[in-house]
Short mmCIF file of C-alpha atoms and ligand atoms in Angstrom, two decimals:
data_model
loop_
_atom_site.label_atom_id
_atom_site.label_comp_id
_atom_site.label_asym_id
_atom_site.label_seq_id
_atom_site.Cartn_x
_atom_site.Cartn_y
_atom_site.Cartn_z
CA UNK G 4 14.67 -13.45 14.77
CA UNK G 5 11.81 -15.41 13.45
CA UNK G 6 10.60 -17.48 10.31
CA UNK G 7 8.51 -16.16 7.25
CA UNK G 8 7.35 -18.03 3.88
CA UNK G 9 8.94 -16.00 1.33
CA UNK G 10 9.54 -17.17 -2.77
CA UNK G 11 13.22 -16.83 -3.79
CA UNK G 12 15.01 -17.60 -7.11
CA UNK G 13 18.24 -19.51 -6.27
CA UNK G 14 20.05 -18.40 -9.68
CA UNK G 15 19.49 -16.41 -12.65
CA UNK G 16 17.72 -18.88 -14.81
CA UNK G 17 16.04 -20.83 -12.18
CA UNK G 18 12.11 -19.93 -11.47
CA UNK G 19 11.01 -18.82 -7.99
CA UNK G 20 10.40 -20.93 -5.82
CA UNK G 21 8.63 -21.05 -2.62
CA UNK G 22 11.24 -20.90 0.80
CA UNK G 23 11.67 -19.87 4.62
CA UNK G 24 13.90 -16.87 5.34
CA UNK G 25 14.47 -15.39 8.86
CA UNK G 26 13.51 -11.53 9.74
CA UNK G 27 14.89 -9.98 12.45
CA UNK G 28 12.97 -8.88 15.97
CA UNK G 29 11.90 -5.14 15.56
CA UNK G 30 14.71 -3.38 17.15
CA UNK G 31 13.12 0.18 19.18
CA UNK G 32 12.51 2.07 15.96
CA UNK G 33 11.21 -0.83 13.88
CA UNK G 34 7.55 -1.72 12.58
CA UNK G 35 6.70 -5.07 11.89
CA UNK G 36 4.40 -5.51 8.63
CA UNK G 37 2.62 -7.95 7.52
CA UNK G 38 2.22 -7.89 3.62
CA UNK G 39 -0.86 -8.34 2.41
CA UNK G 40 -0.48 -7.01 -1.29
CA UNK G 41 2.89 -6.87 -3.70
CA UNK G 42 3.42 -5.59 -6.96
CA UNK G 43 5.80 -7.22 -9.45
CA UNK G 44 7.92 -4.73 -11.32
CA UNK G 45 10.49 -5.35 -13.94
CA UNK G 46 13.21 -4.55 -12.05
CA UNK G 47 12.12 -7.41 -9.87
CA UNK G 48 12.64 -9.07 -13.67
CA UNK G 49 16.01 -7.86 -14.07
CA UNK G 50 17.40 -8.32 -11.01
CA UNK G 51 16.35 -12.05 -10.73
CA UNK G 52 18.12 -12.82 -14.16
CA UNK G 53 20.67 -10.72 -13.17
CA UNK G 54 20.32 -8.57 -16.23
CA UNK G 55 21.86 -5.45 -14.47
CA UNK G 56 24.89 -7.93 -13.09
CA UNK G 57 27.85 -5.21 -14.53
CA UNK G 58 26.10 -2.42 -12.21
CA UNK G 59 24.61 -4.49 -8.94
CA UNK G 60 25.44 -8.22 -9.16
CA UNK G 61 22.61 -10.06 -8.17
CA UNK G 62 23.43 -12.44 -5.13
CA UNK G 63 21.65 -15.27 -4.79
CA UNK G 64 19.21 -16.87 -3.16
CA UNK G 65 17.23 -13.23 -4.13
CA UNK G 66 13.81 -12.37 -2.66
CA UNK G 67 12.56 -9.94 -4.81
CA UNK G 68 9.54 -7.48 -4.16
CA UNK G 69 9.76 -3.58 -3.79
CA UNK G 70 6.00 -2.56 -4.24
CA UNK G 71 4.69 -3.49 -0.72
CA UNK G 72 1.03 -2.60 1.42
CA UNK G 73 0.21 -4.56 4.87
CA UNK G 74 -0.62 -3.82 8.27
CA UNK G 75 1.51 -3.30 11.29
CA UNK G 76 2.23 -6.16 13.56
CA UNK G 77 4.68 -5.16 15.69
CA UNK G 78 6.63 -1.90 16.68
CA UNK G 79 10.01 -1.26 18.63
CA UNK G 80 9.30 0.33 22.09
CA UNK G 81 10.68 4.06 20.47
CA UNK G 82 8.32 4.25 17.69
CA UNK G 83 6.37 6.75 17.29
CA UNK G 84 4.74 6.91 13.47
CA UNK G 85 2.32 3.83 13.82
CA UNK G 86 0.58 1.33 16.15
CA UNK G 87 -0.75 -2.12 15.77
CA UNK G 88 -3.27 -2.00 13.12
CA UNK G 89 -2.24 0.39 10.72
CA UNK G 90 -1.66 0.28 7.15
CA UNK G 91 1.88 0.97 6.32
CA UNK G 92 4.12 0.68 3.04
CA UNK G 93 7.58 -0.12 2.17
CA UNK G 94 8.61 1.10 -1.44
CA UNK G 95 12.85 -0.03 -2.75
CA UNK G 96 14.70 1.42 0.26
CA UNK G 97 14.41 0.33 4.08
CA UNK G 98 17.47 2.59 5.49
CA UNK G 99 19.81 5.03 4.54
CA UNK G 100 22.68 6.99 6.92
CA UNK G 101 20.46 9.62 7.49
CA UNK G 102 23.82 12.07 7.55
CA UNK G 103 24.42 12.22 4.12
CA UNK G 104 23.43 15.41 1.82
CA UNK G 105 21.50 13.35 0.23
CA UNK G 106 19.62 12.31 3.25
CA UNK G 107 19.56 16.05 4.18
CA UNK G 108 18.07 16.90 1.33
CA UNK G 109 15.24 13.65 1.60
CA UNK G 110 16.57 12.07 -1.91
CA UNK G 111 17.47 8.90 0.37
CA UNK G 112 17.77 6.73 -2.80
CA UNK G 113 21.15 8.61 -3.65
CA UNK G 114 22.48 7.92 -0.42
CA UNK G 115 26.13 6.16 -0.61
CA UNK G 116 24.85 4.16 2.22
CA UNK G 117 21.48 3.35 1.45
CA UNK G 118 19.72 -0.01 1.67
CA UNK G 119 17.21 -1.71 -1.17
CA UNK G 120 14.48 -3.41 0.11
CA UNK G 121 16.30 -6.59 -1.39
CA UNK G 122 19.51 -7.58 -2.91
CA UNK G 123 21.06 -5.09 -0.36
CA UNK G 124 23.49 -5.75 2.54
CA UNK G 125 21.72 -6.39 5.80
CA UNK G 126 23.29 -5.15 8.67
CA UNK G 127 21.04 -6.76 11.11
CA UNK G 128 21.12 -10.21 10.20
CA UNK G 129 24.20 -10.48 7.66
CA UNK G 130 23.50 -11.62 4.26
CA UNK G 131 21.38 -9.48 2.13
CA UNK G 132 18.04 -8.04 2.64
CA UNK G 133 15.08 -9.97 1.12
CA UNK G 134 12.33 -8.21 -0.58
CA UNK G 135 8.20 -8.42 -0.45
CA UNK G 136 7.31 -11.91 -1.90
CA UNK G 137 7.09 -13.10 1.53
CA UNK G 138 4.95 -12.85 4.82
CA UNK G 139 6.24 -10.05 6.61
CA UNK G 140 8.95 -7.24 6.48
CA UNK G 141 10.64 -5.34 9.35
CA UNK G 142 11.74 -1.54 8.65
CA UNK G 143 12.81 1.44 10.52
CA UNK G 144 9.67 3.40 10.86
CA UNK G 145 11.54 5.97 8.88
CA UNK G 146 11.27 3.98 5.52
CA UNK G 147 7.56 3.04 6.55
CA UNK G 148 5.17 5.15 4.26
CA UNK G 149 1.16 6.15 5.20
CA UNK G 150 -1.42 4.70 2.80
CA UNK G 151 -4.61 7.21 2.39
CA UNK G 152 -7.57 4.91 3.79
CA UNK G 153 -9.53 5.74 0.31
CA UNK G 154 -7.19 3.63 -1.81
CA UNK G 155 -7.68 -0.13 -2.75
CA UNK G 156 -4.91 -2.03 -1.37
CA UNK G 157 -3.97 -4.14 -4.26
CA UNK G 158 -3.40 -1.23 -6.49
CA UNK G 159 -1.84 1.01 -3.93
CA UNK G 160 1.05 -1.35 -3.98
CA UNK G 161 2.32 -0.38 -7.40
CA UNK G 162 2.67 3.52 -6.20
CA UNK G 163 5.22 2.40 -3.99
CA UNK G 164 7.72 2.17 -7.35
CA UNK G 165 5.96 2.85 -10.54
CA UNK G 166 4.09 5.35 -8.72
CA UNK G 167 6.63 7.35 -7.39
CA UNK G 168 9.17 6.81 -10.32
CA UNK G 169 7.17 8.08 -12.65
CA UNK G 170 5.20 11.28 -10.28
CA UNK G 171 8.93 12.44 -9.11
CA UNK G 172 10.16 13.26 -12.66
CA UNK G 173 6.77 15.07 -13.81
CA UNK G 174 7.15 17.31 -10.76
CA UNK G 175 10.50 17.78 -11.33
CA UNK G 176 10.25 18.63 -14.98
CA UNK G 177 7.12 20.98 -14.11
CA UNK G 178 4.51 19.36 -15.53
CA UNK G 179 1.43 20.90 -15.70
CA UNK G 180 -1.55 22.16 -17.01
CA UNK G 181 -1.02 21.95 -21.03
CA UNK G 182 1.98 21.28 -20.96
CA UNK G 183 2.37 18.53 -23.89
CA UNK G 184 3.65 15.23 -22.28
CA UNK G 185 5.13 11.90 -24.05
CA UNK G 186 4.80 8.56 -22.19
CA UNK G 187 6.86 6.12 -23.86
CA UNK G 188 5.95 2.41 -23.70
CA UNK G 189 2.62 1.75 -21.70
CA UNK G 190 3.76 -1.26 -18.74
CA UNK G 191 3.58 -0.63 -14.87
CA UNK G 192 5.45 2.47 -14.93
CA UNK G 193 3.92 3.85 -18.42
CA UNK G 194 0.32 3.36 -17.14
CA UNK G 195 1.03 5.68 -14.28
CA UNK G 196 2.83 7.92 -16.14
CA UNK G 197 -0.34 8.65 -17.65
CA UNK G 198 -2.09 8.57 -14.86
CA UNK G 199 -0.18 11.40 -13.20
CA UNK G 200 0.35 13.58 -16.15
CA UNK G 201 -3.48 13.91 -17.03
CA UNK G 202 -4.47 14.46 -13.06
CA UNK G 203 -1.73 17.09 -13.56
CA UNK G 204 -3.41 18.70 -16.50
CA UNK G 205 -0.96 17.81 -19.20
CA UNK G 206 -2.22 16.72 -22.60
CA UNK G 207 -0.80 13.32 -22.72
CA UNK G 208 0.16 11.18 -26.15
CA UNK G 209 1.13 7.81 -25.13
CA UNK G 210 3.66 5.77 -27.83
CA UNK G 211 3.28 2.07 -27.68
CA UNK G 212 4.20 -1.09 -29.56
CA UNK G 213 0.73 -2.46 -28.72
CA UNK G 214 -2.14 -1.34 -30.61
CA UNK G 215 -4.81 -3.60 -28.67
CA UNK G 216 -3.52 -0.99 -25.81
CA UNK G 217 -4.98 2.20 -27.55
CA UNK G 218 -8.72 1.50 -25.93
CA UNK G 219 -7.12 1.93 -22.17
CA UNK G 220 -4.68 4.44 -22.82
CA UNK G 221 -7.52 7.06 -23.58
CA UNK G 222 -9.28 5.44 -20.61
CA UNK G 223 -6.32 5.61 -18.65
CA UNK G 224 -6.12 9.40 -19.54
CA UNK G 225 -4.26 9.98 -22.92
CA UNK G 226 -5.82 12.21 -24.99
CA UNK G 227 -4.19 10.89 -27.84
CA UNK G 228 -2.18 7.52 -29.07
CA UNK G 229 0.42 6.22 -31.61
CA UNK G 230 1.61 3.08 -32.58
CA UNK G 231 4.95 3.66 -32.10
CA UNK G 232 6.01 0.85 -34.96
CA UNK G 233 4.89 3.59 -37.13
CA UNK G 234 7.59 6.03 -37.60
CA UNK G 235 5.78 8.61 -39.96
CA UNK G 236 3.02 8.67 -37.06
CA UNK G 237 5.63 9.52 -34.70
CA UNK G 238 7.40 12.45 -36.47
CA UNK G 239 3.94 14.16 -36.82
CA UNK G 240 4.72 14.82 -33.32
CA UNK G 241 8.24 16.53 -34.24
CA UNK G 242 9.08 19.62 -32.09
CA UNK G 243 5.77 20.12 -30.06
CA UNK G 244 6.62 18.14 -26.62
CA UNK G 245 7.77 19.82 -23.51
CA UNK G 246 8.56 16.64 -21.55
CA UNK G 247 8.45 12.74 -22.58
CA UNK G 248 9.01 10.21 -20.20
CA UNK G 249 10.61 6.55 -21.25
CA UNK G 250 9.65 3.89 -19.66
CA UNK G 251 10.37 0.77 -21.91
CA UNK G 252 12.64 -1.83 -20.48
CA UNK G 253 13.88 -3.14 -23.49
CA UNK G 254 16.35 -1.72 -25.96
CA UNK G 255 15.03 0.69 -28.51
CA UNK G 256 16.05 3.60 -30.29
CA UNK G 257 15.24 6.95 -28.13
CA UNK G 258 16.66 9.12 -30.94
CA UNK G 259 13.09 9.63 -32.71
CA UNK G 260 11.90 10.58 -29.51
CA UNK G 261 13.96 13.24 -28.75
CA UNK G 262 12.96 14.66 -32.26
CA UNK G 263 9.86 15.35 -30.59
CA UNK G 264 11.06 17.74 -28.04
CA UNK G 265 10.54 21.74 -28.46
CA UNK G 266 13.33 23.80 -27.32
CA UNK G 267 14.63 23.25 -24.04
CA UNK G 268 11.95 20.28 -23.57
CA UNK G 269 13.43 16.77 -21.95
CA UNK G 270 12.64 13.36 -22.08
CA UNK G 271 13.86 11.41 -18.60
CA UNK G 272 14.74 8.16 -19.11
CA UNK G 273 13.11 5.72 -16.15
CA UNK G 274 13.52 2.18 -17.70
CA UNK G 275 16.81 0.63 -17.24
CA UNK G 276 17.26 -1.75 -20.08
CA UNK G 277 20.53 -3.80 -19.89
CA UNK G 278 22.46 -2.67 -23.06
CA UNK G 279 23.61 1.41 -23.79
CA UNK G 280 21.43 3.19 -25.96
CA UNK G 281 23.28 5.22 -29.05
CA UNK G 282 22.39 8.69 -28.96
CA UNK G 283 22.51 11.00 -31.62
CA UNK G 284 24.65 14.50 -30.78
CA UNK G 285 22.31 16.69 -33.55
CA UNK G 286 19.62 15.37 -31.94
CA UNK G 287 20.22 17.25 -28.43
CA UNK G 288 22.25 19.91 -30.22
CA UNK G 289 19.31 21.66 -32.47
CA UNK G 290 17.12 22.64 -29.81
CA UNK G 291 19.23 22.77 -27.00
CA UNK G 292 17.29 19.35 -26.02
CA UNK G 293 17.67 17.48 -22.67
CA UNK G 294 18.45 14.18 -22.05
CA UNK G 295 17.78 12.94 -18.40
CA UNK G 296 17.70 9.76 -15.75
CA UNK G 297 15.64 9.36 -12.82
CA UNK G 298 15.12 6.92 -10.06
CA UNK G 299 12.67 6.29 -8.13
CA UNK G 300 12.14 9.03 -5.43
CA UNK G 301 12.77 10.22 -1.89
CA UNK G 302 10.58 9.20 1.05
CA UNK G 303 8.97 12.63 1.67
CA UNK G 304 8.00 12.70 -1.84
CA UNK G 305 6.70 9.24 -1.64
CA UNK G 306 4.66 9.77 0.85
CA UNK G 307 3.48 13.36 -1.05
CA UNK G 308 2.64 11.20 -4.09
CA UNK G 309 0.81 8.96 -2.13
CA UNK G 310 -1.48 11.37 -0.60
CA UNK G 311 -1.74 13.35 -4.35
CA UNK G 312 -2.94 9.85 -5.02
CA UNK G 313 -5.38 9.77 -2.17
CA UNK G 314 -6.92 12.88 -2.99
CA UNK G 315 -7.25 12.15 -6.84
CA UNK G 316 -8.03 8.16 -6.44
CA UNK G 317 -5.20 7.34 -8.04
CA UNK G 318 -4.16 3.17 -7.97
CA UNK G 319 -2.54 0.96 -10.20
CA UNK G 320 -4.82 -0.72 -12.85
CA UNK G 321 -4.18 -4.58 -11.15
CA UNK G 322 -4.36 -8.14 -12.05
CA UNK G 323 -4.50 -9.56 -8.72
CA UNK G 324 -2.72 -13.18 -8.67
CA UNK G 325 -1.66 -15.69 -6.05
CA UNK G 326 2.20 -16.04 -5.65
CA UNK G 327 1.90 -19.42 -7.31
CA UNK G 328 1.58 -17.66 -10.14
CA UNK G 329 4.44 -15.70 -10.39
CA UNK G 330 7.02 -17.55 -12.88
CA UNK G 331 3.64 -17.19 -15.69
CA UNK G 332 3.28 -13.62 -14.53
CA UNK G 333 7.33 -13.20 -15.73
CA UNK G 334 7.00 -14.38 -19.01
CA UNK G 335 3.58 -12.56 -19.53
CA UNK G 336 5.28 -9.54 -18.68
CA UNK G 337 8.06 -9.75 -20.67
CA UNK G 338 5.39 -9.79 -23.81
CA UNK G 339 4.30 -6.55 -22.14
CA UNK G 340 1.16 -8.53 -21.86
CA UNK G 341 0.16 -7.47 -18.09
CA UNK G 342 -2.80 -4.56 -18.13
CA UNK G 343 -1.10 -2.69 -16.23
CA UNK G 344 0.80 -4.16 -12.85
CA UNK G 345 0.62 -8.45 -11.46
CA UNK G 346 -0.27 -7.55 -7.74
CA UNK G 347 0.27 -10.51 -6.04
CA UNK G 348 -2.37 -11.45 -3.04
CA UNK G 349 0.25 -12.48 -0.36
CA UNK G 350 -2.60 -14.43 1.49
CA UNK G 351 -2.23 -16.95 -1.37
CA UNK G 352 1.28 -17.48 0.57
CA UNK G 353 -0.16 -19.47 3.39
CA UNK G 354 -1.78 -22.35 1.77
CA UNK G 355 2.16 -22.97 0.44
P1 NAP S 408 6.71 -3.22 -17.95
O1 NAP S 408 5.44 -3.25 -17.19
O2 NAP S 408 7.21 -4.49 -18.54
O3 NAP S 408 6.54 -2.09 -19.08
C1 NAP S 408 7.49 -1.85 -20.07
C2 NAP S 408 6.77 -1.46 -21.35
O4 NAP S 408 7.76 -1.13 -22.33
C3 NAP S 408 5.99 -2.59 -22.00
O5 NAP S 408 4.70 -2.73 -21.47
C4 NAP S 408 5.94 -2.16 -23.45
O6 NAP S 408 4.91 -1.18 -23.61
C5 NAP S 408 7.27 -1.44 -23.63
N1 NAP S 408 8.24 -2.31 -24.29
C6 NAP S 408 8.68 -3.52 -23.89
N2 NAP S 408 9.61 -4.01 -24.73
C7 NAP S 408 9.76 -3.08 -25.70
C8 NAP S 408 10.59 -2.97 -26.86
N3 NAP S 408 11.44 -3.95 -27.20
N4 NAP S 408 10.49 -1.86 -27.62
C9 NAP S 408 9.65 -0.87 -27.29
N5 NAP S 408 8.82 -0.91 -26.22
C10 NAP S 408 8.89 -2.00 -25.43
O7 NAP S 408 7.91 -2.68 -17.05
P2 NAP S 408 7.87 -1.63 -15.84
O8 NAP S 408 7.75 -2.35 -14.56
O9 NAP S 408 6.96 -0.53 -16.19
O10 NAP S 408 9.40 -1.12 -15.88
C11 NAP S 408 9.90 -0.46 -17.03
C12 NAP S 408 11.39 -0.23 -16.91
O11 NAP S 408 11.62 0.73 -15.87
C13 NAP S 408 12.19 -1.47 -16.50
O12 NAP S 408 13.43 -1.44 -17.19
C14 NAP S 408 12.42 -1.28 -15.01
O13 NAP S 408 13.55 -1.93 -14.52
C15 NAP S 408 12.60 0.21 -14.97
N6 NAP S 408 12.36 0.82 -13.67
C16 NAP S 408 13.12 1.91 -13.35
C17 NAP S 408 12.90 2.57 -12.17
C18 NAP S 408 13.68 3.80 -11.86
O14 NAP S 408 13.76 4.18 -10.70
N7 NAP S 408 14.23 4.47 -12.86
C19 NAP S 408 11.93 2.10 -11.28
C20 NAP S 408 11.18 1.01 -11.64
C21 NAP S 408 11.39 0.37 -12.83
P3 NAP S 408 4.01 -1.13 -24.94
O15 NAP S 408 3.34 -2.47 -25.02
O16 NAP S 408 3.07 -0.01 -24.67
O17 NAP S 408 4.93 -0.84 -26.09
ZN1 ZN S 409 10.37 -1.20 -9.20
#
């Protein structure tokens, strides 16, 4: 076991604050990282206010951090995936049983057994597992994922969640080449939404409450925008999508979205906001319209989206920022006022 700096949150409404939590030895199939980049997502929002406590309670003191780049340290005398010196990344899940179906079939994050990077139980040291905002992590070499040498480190970090939530649904759904694709709500996840839908040929609309974000969504790779405050701008869109993709993490109303749908299309629901959403029956019924969830992804499709992402240049649009900075970075991003992912520098950690 040894020592790491680390910031923590020692109860829903307190701010993080800066702490010392213990990691264990690598154990033979381990790597040791040390993090040099991680991204803040909202989930690292909700889980630290314990917005999601009906479905996983947070327990405190939490470490949160799920979007994580660094460089191997250490590895266990049976690994065999990396040596001292590499880049490696660790996305929301550091083991699973491996046994499962689910396993089997390489969509670990359905695993009855698997383990979040934080807020999980940890079977090494007791307790619960503690997450990226801190110096170092230790993972089975199984949950380790390769980042392509072409990609800038700060913005590769954001792939390991709102990358892959958002590139596992679009394959899924079959997105391709003009195909007509929504992205709802242009944050973290949104941003690379549209990101991965115009690298895979769709012609992407983006809806968002911000209108000083229209600019960078064409940048980003929409080919068109609308103010989603606007509902008559919205139902212009009525009946022409194939596939939308929500990622707001607030509560809204999804049942203008669906509208949007042609026959058979789907909109997958990604964000997780707190309270239920009301749906509307007709909605789904008249067009034999699908309604969907999806989380996160498996790690061989993690590391496939990563190395789509290597060989299109694909990275997060960052704002890098020390980790003294993170209790600002909250609030900003709860005014969806982030462009497009807080990446926090974890060198900033050592002058703590
Ligand atoms: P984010 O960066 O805060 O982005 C959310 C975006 O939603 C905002 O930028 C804003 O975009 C829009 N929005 C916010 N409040 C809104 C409201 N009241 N009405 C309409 N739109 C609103 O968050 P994120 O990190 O992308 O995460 C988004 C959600 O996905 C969170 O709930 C998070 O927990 C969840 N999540 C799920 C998974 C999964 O596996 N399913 C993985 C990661 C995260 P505009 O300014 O463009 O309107
Ligand atoms: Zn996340």
């Amino acid at each position: 076991m040894y020592k790491v700096k680390a910031y923590s949150a020692a109860s829903a409404t307190s701010p993080l604050a800066s702490t010392t939590i213990a990691r264990r030895d690598p154990t033979e199939h381990d790597v040791q990282i040390e993090i040099l980049f991680c991204g803040i997502c909202h989930s690292d929002v909700h889980h630290v206010r314990d917005e999601w406590h009906d479905r996983m309670p947070t327990v405190y003191a939490c470490v949160p951090g799920h979007e994580i780049v660094g460089r191997v340290t250490r590895v266990g005398s049976a690994v065999t995936k990396y040596k001292l010196g590499d880049l490696a990344a660790v996305g929301c899940l550091v083991d699973s049983d491996g046994t499962c179906p689910e396993c089997q079939a390489g969509v670990e994050q359905f695993c009855p057994n698997r383990i979040l990077t934080f807020n999980s139980p940890d079977k090494h040291l007791g307790g619960i597992t503690y997450g990226g905002y801190s110096d170092s992590v230790v993972v089975d070499e199984r949950f380790a994922l390769r980042v392509p040498s072409n990609l800038d480190l700060a913005g590769a970090a954001p792939l390991l969640c709102a990358g892959i939530t958002t590139y596992s649904p679009m394959r899924r759904w079959r997105v391709t080449k003009d195909k007509k694709v929504g992205v709802v709500g242009l944050g973290g996840l949104g941003h690379m939404g549209v990101k991965f839908a115009h690298a895979l040929g769709a012609h992407v609309v983006v809806f968002t409450t911000s209108p000083n974000k229209k600019e960078d969504a064409l940048r980003l790779g929409a080919n068109e925008v609308v103010v989603s405050r606007n509902a008559g701008e919205i139902h212009k869109h009525a009946c022409t999508f194939d596939f939308i993709l929500d990622t707001v993490s607030a509560d809204h109303d999804i049942n203008g979205y669906i509208q949007l749908l042609r026959r058979d299309g789907n909109i997958t629901l990604v964000g997780a906001p707190a309270k239920p959403f009301a749906v509307a029956a007709f909605g789904l019924l008249f067009g034999c319209r699908n309604l969907s969830g999806s989380l996160i992804g498996g790690i061989p499709e993690t590391q496939e989206m990563l190395d789509f992402c290597g060989a299109h240049n694909i990275t997060a649009d960052v704002e890098v920022i020390p980790i003294q900075k993170v209790n600002e970075a909250y609030e900003r991003l709860l005014k969806a006022d982030v462009k497009y992912r807080f990446s926090i520098d974890m060198a900033s950690l050592k002058s703590d």
